[in-house]
PDB file of C-alpha atoms in Angstrom:
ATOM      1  CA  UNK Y 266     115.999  73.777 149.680  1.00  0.00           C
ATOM      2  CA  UNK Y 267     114.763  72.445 152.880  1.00  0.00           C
ATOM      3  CA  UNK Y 268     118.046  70.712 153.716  1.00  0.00           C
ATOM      4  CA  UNK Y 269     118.975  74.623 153.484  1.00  0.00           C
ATOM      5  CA  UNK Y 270     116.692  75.834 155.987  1.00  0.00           C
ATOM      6  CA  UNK Y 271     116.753  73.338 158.357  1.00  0.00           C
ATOM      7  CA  UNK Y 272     121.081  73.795 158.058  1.00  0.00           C
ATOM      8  CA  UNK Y 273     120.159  77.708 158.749  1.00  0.00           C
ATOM      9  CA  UNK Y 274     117.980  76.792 161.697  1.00  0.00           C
ATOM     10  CA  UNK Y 275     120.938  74.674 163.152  1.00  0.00           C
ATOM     11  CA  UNK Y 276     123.509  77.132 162.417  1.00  0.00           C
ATOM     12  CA  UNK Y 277     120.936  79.791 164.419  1.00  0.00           C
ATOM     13  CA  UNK Y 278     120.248  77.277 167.397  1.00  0.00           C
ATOM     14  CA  UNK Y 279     124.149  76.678 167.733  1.00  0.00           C
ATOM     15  CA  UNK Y 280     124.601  80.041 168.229  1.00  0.00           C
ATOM     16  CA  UNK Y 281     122.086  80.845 170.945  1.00  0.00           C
ATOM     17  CA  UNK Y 282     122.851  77.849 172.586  1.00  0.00           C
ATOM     18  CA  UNK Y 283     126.559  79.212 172.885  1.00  0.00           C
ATOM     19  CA  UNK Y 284     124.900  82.860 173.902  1.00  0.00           C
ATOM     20  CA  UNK Y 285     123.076  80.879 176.674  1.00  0.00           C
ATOM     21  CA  UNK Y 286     125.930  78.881 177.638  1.00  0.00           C
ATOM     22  CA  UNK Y 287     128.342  82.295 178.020  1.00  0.00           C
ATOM     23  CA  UNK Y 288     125.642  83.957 180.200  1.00  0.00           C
ATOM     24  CA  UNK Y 289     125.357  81.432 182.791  1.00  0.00           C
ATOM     25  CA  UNK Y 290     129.012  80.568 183.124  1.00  0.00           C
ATOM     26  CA  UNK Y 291     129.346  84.805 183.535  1.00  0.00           C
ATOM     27  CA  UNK Y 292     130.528  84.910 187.503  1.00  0.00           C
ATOM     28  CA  UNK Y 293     129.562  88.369 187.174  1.00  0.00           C
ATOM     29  CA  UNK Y 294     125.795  87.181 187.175  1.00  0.00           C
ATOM     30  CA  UNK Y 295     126.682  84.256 189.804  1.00  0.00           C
ATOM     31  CA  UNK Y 296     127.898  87.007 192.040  1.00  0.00           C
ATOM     32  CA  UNK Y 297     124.720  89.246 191.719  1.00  0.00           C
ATOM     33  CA  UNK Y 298     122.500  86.299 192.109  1.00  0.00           C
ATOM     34  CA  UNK Y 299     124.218  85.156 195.425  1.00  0.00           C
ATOM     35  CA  UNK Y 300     123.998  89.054 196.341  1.00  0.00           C
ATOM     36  CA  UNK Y 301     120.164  89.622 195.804  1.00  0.00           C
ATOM     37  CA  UNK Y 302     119.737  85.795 197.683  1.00  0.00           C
ATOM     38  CA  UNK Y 303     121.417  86.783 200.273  1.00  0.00           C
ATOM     39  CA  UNK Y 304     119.793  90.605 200.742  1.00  0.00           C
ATOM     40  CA  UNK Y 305     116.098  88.552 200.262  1.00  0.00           C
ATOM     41  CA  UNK Y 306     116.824  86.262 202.704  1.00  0.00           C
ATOM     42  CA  UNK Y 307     118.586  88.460 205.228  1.00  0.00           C
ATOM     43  CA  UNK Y 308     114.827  91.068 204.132  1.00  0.00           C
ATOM     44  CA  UNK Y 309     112.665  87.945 205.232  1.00  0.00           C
ATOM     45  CA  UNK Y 310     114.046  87.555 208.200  1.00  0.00           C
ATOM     46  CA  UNK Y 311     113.823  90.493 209.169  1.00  0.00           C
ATOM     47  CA  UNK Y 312     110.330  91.225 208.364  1.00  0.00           C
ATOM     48  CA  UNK Y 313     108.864  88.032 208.194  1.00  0.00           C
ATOM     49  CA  UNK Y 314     105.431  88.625 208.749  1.00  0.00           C
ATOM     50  CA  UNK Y 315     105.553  91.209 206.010  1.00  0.00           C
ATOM     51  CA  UNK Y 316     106.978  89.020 203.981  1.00  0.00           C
ATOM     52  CA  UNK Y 317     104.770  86.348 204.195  1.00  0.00           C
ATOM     53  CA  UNK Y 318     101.836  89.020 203.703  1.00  0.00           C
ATOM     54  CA  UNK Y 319     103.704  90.224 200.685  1.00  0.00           C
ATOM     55  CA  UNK Y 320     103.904  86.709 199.078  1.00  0.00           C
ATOM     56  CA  UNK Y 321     100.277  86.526 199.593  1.00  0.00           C
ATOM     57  CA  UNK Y 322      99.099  89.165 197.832  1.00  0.00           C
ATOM     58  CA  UNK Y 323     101.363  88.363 194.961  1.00  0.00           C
ATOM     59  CA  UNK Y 324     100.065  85.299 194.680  1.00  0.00           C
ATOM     60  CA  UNK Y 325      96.428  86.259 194.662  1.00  0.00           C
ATOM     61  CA  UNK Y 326      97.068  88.738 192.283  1.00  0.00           C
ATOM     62  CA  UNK Y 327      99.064  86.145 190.386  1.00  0.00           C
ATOM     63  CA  UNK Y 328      96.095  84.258 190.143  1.00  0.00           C
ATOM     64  CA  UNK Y 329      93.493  86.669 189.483  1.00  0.00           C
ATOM     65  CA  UNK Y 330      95.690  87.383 186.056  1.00  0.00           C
ATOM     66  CA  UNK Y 331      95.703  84.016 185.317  1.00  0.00           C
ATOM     67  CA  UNK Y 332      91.772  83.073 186.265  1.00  0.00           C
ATOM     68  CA  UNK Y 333      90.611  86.384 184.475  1.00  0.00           C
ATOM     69  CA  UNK Y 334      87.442  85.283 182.178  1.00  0.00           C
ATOM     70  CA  UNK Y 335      86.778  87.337 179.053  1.00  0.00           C
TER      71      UNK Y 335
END
């Protein structure tokens, strides 16, 4: 029986490493990646001050999430 499960579990793992493996060979995705990098980057320079105030506050509020004590 657990030579059945654990065959189950492989059969399950096979599959969503071949659902992985499909999703990042998609070009579609690539392509919309490489489109959002290059609108961020072409944002930042634009506004970099903003942007670095931006990434600031993100990252305090990042923390603050992470620090809160119950």
């Amino acid at each position: 029986m657990n030579e059945e499960i654990i065959q189950n579990l492989n059969e399950r793992l096979d599959i969503a490493i071949e659902r992985g493996r499909e999703i990042l060979e998609n070009e579609e995705l690539h392509l919309r990646l490489e489109e959002l990098r290059a609108k961020s980057e072409s944002s930042i320079r634009k506004h970099p001050i903003k942007s670095v105030a931006i990434g600031l506050a993100v990252g305090f509020i990042v923390a603050k999430i992470f620090t809160l004590e119950d």
